[in-house]
Coordinates of C-alpha atoms and ligand atoms in Angstrom, one line a residue:
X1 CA 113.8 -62.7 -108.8
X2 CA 115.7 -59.7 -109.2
X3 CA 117.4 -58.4 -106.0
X4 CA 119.1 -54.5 -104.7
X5 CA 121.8 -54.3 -102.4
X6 CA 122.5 -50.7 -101.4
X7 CA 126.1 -49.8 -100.0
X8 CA 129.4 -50.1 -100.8
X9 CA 131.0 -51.5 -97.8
X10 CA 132.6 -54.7 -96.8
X11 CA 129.6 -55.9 -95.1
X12 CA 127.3 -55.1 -98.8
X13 CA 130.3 -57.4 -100.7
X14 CA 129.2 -60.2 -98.0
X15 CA 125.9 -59.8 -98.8
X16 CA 126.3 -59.6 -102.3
X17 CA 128.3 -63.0 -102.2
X18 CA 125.6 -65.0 -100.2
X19 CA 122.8 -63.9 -101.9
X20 CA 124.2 -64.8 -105.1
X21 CA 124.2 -68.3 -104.0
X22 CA 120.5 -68.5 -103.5
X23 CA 118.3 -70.4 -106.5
X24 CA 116.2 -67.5 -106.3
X25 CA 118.3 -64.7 -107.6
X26 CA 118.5 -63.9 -111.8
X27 CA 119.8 -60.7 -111.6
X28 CA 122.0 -59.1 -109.1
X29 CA 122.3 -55.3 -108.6
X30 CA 124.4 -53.2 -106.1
X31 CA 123.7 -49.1 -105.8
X32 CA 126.5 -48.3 -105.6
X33 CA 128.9 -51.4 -104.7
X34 CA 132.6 -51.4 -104.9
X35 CA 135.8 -53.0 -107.0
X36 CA 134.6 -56.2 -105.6
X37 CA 130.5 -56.3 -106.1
X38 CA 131.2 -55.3 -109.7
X39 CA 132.6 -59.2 -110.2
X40 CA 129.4 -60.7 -109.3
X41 CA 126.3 -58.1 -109.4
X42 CA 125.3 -55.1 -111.8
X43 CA 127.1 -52.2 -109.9
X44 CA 124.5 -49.1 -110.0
X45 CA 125.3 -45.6 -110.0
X46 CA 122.9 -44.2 -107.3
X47 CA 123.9 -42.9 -104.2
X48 CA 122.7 -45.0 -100.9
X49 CA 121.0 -42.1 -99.8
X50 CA 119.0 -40.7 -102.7
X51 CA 116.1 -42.7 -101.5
X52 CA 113.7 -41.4 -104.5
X53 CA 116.1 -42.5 -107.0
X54 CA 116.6 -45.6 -105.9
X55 CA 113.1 -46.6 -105.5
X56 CA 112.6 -45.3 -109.0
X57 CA 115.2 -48.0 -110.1
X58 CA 113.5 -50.7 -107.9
X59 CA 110.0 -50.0 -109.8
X60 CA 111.6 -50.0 -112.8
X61 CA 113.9 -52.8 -112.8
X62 CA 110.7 -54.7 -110.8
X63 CA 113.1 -55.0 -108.1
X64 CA 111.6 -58.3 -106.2
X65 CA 113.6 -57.4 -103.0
X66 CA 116.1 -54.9 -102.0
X67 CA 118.1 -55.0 -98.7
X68 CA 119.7 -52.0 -97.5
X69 CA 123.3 -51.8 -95.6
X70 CA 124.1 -48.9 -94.1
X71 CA 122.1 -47.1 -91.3
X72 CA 121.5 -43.7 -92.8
X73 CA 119.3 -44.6 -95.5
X74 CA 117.3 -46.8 -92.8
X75 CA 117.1 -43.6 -90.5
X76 CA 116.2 -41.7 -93.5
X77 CA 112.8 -43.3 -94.2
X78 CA 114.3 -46.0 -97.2
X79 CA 112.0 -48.9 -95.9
X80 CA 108.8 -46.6 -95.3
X81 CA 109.2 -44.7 -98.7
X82 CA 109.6 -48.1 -100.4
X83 CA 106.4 -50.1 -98.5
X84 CA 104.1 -47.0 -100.1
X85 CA 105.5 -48.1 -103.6
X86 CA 104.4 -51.8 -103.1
X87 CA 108.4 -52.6 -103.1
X88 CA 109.5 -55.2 -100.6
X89 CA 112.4 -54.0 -98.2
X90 CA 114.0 -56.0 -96.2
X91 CA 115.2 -53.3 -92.7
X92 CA 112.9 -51.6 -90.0
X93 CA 111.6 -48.6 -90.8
X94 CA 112.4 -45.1 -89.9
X95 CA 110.2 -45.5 -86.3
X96 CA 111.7 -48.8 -85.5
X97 CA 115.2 -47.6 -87.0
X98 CA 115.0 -44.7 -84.0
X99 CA 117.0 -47.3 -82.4
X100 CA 119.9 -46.6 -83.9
X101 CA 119.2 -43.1 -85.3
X102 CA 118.9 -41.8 -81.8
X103 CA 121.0 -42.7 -78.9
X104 CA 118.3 -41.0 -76.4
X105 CA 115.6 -42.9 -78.0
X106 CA 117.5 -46.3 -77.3
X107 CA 118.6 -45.2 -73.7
X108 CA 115.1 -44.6 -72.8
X109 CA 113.5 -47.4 -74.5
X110 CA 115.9 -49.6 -72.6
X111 CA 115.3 -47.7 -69.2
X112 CA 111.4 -48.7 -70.0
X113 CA 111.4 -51.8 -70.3
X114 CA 114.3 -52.9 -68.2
X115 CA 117.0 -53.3 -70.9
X116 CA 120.4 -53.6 -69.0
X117 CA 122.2 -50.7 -69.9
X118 CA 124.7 -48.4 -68.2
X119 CA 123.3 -45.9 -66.4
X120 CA 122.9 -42.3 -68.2
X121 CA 121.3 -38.7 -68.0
X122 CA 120.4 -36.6 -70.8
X123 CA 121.2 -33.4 -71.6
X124 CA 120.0 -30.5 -73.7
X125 CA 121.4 -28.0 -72.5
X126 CA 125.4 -27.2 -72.6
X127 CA 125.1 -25.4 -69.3
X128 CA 123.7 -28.1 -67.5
X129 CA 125.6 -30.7 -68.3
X130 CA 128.8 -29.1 -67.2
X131 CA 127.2 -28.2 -64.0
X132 CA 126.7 -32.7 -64.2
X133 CA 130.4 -33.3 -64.8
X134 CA 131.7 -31.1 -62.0
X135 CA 130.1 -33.9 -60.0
X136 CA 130.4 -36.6 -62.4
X137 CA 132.9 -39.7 -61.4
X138 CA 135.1 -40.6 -63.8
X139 CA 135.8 -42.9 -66.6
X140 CA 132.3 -41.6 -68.2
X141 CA 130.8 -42.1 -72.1
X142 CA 129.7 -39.3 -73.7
X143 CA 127.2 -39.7 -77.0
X144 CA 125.8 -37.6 -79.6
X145 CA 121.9 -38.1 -79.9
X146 CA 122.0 -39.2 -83.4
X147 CA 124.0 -40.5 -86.3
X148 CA 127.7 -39.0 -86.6
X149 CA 129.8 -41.5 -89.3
X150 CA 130.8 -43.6 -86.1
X151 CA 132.5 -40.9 -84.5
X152 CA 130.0 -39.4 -81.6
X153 CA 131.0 -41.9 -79.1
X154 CA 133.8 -40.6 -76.6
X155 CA 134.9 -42.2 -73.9
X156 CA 136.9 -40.1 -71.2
X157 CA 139.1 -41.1 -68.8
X158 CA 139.6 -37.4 -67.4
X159 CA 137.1 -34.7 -66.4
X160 CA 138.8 -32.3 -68.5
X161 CA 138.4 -35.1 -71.9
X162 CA 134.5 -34.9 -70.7
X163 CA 134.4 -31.3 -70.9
X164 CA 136.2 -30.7 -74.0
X165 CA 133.7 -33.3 -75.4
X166 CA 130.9 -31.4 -74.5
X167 CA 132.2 -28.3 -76.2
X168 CA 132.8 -29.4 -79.0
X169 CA 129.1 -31.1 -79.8
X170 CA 127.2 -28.6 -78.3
X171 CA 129.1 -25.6 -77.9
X172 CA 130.9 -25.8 -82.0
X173 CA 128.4 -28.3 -83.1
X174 CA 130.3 -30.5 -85.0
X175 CA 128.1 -32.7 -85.2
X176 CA 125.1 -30.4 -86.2
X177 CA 121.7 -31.3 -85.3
X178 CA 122.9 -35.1 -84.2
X179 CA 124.4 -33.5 -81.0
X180 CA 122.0 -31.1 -79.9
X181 CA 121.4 -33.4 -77.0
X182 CA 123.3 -35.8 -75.5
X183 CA 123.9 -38.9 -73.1
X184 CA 126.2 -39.3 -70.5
X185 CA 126.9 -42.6 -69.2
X186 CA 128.5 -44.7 -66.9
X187 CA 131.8 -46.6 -68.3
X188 CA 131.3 -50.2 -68.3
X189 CA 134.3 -52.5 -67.1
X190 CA 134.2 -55.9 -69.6
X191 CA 134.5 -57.8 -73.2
X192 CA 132.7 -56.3 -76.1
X193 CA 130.7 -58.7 -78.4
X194 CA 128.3 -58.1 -81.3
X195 CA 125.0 -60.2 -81.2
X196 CA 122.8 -59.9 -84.0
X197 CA 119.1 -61.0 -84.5
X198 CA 116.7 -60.9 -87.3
X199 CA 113.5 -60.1 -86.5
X200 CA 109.3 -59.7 -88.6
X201 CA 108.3 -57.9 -85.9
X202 CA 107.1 -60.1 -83.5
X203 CA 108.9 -63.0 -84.5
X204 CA 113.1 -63.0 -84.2
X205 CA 116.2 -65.4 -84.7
X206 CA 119.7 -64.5 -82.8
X207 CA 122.7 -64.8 -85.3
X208 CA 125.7 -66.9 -84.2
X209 CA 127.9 -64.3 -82.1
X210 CA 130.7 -62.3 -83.4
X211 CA 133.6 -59.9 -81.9
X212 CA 134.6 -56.9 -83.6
X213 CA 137.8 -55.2 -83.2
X214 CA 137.3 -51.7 -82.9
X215 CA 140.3 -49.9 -82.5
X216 CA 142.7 -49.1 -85.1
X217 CA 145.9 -50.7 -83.3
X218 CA 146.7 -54.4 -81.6
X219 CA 145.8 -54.9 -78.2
X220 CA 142.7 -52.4 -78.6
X221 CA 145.0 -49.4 -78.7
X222 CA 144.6 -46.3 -80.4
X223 CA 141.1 -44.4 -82.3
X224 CA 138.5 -45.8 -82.6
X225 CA 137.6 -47.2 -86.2
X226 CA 134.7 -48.7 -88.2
X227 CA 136.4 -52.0 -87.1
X228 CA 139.4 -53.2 -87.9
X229 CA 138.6 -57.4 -87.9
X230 CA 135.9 -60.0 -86.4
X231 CA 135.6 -63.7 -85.7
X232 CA 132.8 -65.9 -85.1
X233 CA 131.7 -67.8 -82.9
X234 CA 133.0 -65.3 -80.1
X235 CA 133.8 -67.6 -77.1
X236 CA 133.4 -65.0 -74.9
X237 CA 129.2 -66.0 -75.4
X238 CA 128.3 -69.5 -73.8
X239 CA 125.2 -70.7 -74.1
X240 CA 124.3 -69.7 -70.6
X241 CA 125.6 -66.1 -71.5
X242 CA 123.7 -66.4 -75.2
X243 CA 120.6 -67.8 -73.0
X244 CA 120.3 -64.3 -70.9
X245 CA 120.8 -62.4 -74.0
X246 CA 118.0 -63.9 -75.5
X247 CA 115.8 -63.1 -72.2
X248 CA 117.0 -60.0 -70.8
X249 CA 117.7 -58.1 -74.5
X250 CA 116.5 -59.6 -77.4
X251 CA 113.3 -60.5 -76.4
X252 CA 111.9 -57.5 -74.7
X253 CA 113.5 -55.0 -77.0
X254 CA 111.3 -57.2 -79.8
X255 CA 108.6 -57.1 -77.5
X256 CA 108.5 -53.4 -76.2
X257 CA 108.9 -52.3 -79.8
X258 CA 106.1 -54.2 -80.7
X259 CA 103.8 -52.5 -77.9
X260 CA 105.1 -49.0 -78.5
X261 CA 103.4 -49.5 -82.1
X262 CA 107.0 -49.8 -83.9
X263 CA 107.6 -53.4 -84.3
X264 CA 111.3 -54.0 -85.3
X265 CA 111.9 -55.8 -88.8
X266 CA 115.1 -56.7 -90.2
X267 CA 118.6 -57.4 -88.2
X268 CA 119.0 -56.1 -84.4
X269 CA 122.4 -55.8 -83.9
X270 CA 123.0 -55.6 -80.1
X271 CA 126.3 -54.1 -79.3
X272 CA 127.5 -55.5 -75.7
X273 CA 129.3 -55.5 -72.4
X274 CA 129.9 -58.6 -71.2
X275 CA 130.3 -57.6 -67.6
X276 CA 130.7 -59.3 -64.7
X277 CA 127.1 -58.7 -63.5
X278 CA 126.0 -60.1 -67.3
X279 CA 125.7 -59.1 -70.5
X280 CA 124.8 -55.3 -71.2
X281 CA 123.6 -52.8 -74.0
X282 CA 126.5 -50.4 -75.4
X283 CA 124.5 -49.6 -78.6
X284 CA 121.6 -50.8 -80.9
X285 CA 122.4 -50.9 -84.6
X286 CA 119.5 -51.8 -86.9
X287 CA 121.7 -53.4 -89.5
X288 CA 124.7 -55.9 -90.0
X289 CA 127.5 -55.2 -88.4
X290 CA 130.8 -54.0 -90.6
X291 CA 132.9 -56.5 -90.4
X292 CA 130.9 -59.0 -88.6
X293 CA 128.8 -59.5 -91.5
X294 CA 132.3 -61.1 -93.3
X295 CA 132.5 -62.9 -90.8
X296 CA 128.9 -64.9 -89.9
X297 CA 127.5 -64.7 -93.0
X298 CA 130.2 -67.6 -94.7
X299 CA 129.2 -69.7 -91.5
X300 CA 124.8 -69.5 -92.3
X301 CA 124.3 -72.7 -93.9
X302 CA 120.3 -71.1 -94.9
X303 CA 120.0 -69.6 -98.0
X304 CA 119.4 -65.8 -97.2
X305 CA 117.3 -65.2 -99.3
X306 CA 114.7 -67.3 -97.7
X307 CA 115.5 -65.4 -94.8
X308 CA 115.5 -61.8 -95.9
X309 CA 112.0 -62.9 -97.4
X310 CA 110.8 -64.5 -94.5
X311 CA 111.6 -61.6 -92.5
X312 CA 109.5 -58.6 -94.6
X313 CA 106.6 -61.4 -94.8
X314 CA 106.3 -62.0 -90.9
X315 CA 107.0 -65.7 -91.6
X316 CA 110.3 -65.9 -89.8
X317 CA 108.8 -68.6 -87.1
X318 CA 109.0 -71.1 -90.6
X319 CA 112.7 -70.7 -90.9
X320 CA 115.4 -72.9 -88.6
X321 CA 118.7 -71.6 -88.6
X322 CA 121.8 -73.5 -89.2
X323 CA 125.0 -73.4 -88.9
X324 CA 128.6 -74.1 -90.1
X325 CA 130.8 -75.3 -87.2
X326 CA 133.7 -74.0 -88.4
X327 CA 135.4 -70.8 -87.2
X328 CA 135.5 -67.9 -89.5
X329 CA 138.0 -64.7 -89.2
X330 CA 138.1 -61.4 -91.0
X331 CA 140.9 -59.0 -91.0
X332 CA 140.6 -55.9 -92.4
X333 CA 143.6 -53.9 -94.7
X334 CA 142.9 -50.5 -94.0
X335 CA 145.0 -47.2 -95.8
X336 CA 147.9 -46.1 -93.7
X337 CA 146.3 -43.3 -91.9
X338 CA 143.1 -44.2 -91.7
X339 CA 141.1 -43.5 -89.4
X340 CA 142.3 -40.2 -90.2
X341 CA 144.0 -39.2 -92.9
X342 CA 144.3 -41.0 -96.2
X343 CA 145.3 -41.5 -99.5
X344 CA 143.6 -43.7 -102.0
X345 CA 144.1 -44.8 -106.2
X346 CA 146.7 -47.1 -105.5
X347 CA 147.0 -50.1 -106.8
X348 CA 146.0 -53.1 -104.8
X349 CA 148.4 -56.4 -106.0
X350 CA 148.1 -59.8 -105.5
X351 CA 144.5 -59.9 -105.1
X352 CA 144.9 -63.0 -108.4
X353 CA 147.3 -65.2 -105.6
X354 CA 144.5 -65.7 -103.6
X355 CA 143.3 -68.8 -104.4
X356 CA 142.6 -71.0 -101.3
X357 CA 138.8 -72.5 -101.6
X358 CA 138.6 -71.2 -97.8
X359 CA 139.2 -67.6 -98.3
X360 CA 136.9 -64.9 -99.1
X361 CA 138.6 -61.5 -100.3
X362 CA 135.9 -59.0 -99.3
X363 CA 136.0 -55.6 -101.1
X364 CA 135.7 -52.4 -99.1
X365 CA 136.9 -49.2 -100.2
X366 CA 137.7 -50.3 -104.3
X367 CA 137.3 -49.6 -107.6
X368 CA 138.0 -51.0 -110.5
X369 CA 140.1 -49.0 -113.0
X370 CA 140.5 -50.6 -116.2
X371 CA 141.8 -54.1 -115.4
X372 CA 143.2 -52.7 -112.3
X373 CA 141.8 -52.9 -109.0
X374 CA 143.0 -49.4 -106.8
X375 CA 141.7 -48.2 -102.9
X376 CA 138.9 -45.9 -102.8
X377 CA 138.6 -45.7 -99.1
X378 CA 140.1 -45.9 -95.4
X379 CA 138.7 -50.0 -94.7
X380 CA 140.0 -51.3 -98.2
X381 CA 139.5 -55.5 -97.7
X382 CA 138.1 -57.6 -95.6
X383 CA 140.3 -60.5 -95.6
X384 CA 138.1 -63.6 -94.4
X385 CA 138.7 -67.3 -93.5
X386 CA 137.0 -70.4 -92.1
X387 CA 139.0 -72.7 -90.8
X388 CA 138.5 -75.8 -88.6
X389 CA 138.8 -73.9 -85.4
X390 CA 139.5 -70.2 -84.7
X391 CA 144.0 -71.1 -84.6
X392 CA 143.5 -72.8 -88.1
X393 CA 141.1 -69.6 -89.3
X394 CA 143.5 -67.0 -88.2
X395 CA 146.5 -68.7 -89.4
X396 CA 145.0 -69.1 -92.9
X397 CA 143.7 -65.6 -92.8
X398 CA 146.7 -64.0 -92.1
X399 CA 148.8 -66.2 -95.0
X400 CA 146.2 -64.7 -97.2
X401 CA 146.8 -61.2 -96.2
X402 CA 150.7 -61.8 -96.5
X403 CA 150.3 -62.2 -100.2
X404 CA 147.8 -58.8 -101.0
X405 CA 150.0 -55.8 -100.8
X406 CA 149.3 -51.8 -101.7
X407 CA 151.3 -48.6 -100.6
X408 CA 151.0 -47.7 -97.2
X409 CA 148.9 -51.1 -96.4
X410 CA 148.1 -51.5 -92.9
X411 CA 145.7 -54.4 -90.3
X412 CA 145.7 -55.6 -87.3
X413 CA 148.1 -59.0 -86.5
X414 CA 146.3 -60.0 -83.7
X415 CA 142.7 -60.4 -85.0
X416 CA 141.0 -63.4 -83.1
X417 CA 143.4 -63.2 -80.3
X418 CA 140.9 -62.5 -77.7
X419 CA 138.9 -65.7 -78.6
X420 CA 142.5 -68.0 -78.0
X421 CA 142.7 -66.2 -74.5
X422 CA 139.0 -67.9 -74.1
X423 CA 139.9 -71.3 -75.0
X424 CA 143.6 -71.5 -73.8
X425 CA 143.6 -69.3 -70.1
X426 CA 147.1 -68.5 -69.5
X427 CA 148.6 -70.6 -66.3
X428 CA 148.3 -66.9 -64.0
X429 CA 144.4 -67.2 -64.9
X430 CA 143.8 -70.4 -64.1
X431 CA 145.5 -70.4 -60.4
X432 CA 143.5 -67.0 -60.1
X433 CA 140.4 -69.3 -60.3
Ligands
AMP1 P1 128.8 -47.3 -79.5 O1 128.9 -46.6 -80.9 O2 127.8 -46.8 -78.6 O3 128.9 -48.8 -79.6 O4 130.2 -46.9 -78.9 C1 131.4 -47.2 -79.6 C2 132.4 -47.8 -78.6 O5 132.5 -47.0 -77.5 C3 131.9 -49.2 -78.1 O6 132.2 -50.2 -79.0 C4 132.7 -49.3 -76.8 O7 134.0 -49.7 -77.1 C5 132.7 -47.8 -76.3 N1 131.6 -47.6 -75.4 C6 130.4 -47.1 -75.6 N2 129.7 -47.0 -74.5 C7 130.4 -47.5 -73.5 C8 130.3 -47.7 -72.1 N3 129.2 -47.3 -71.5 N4 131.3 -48.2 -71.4 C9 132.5 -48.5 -72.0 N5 132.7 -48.4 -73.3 C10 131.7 -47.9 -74.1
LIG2 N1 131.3 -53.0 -86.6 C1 130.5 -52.0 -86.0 C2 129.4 -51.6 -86.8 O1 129.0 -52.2 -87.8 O2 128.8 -50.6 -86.4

């Protein structure tokens, strides 16, 4: 079968590299890929989100499956504009992607059908929701309704950050249309964990659980980013803790889609709080996470293929997941700069050192220049490792990194960190108990 990847990312070069090991693939194509994709799949000028064209590739190229990335394209109507071709698509469509496309959507689907979320208003008008934050206690989340590049999220600490916030999305609009509404919530106290599922609709599998690192500096300092690194398993999820996901979120979101005639196919990736009154939903995406996908996707034992398949067929109660015990760990090599600004066309060495059977060097932001391979964006690698546990993962990972070097090269040392806290509490912790 001939199989499409669309995106460019880290997470599409994971993809790309599991699917390639499946019996069922002959040819490989990415639209567009990266520096890295082009080494094992035909790398395909079309932009992710010219949906026409690429379902005008897909007919011709009898495309036998394509599985799409990024979010956008899914918001955009890619799955829905493919199903009236005949073309199999493996991602929700543009109803069921609502709950990622629109924050106010997700908020109020969760309110429904008793979702645990943080508590939130809505607002669409500027006027009102200042006359909300003169009363409002503070830290409090403020969220463009709809997609904004990862960058609508703002979390303020003062009243003052929460007013400027609000200017600027609905007073200057920078976020166009996405922020002519908004939610404000209340700021939840906790560990962050990524839990994804795949679902046919009715039928759904949870992933083995993942931590991203979000912001751009150690310790969770700094901007927020794209994410900077992830491991997985993330200790922080026990089974009792994986148990109440599976009850309290996975399984009613599944279910109240269903009933609100948008059944969810493809991957539910539930961004959470672990708080101390259980877990909680920061954010649906209705994709793989960027990086967690570098790091579960080396740990599935099934073929993904079979998967993806069984997943646009509604056969996913066939498939038994498995897993690799091992730990894996991604760190990301990001531009200096990023995630402002950047420069990018310079040339990435080293990359030919890496030899270790264990390491994966994902490719980001690349390109391939002759027999050069240069950046081409702010998250450049995705550095990834399994190792016997998550010490022995992180220790390979970061050897590997220590040998890949480009101008102005910069990651996070202290990727996996929070998962040692988990399994080795400090002596202060434990007399706390
Ligand atoms: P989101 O895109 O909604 O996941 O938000 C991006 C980041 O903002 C999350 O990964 C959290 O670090 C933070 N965040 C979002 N909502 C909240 C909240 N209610 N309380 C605390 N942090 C939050
Ligand atoms: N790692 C965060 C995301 O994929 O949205």
């Amino acid at each position: 079968m001939k199989i499409l990847i669309i995106g460019s990312g880290g997470r599409e070069h994971a993809l790309a590299w599991k699917i390639k090991k499946s019996p069922a693939v002959k040819e490989l194509y990415c639209a567009p890929g990266n520096g890295g994709i082009a080494s094992i799949a035909h790398c395909v000028a079309i932009d992710p989100n010219d949906i026409e064209g690429l379902a005008a590739f897909a007919q011709e190229e009898k495309i036998g499956l394509t599985v799409v990335g990024p979010e956008v394209p899914l918001v955009a109507g890619i799955v829905d504009a493919f199903e009236e071709k005949g073309l199999t698509i493996f991602g929700p469509n543009r109803n069921a992607a609502r709950l990622e496309g629109s924050k106010v959507f997700a908020k109020e689907f969760m309110q429904k059908f008793g979702i645990p979320t943080a508590p939130f208003k809505v607002f669409e008008d500027i006027n009102e929701a200042m006359e909300f934050l003169a009363v409002a206690p503070v830290p409090l989340v403020i969220k463009a309704d709809g997609l904004a590049s990862g960058k609508g999220v703002i979390v303020c600490e003062k009243i003052q950050e929460a007013r400027d916030a609000v200017q600027q999305i609905m007073g200057q609009k920078i976020f166009k249309e996405a922020g002519s509404r908004i939610v404000i919530e209340e700021y939840l106290f906790g560990e962050e964990a990524s839990i994804l599922a795949i679902s046919d609709g009715r039928n759904y599998m949870i992933l083995d659980s993942s931590q991203d690192h979000k912001r751009i500096f150690d310790d969770d300092l700094g901007p927020n980013t794209g994410g900077m690194g992830a491991y997985s398993p993330a200790p922080v999820i026990t089974e009792e803790m994986l148990r109440k996901i599976g009850m309290q979120i996975m399984e009613p979101t599944i279910r109240g889609m269903h009933k609100q005639g948008a059944p969810f196919k493809g991957v539910l990736y539930a961004g959470l709080m672990i708080t101390d009154d259980g877990p909680m939903v920061l954010e649906f995406n209705v994709r793989f996470g960027d990086p967690e996908a570098q790091a579960v996707l080396p740990r599935m034992k099934n073929d993904l293929v079979d998967v993806l398949q069984a997943s646009c067929s509604g056969r996913l109660d066939k498939i038994k997941m498995e897993w690799d015990k091992r730990s894996c760990v991604c760190v990301v090599m990001s531009s200096g700069g990023y995630p402002g600004d950047y420069t990018i066309g310079k040339e990435i060495k080293g990359l030919d050192t890496v030899k270790e059977s264990q390491i994966i060097v994902f490719h980001a932001g690349t390109k391939k220049e002759g027999s050069t391979i240069v950046t081409a964006g702010g998250r450049v690698l995705g550095v990834t490792s399994l190792g016997n546990d998550i010490e022995q993962a992180i220790a390979r990972v970061y050897k590997a990194v220590e040998k890949i070097k480009f101008d102005r090269c910069f990651f996070r040392r202290d990727i996996g960190a929070k998962a040692l806290k988990h399994l080795h509490p400090s002596p202060q912790t434990t007399m706390r108990r």
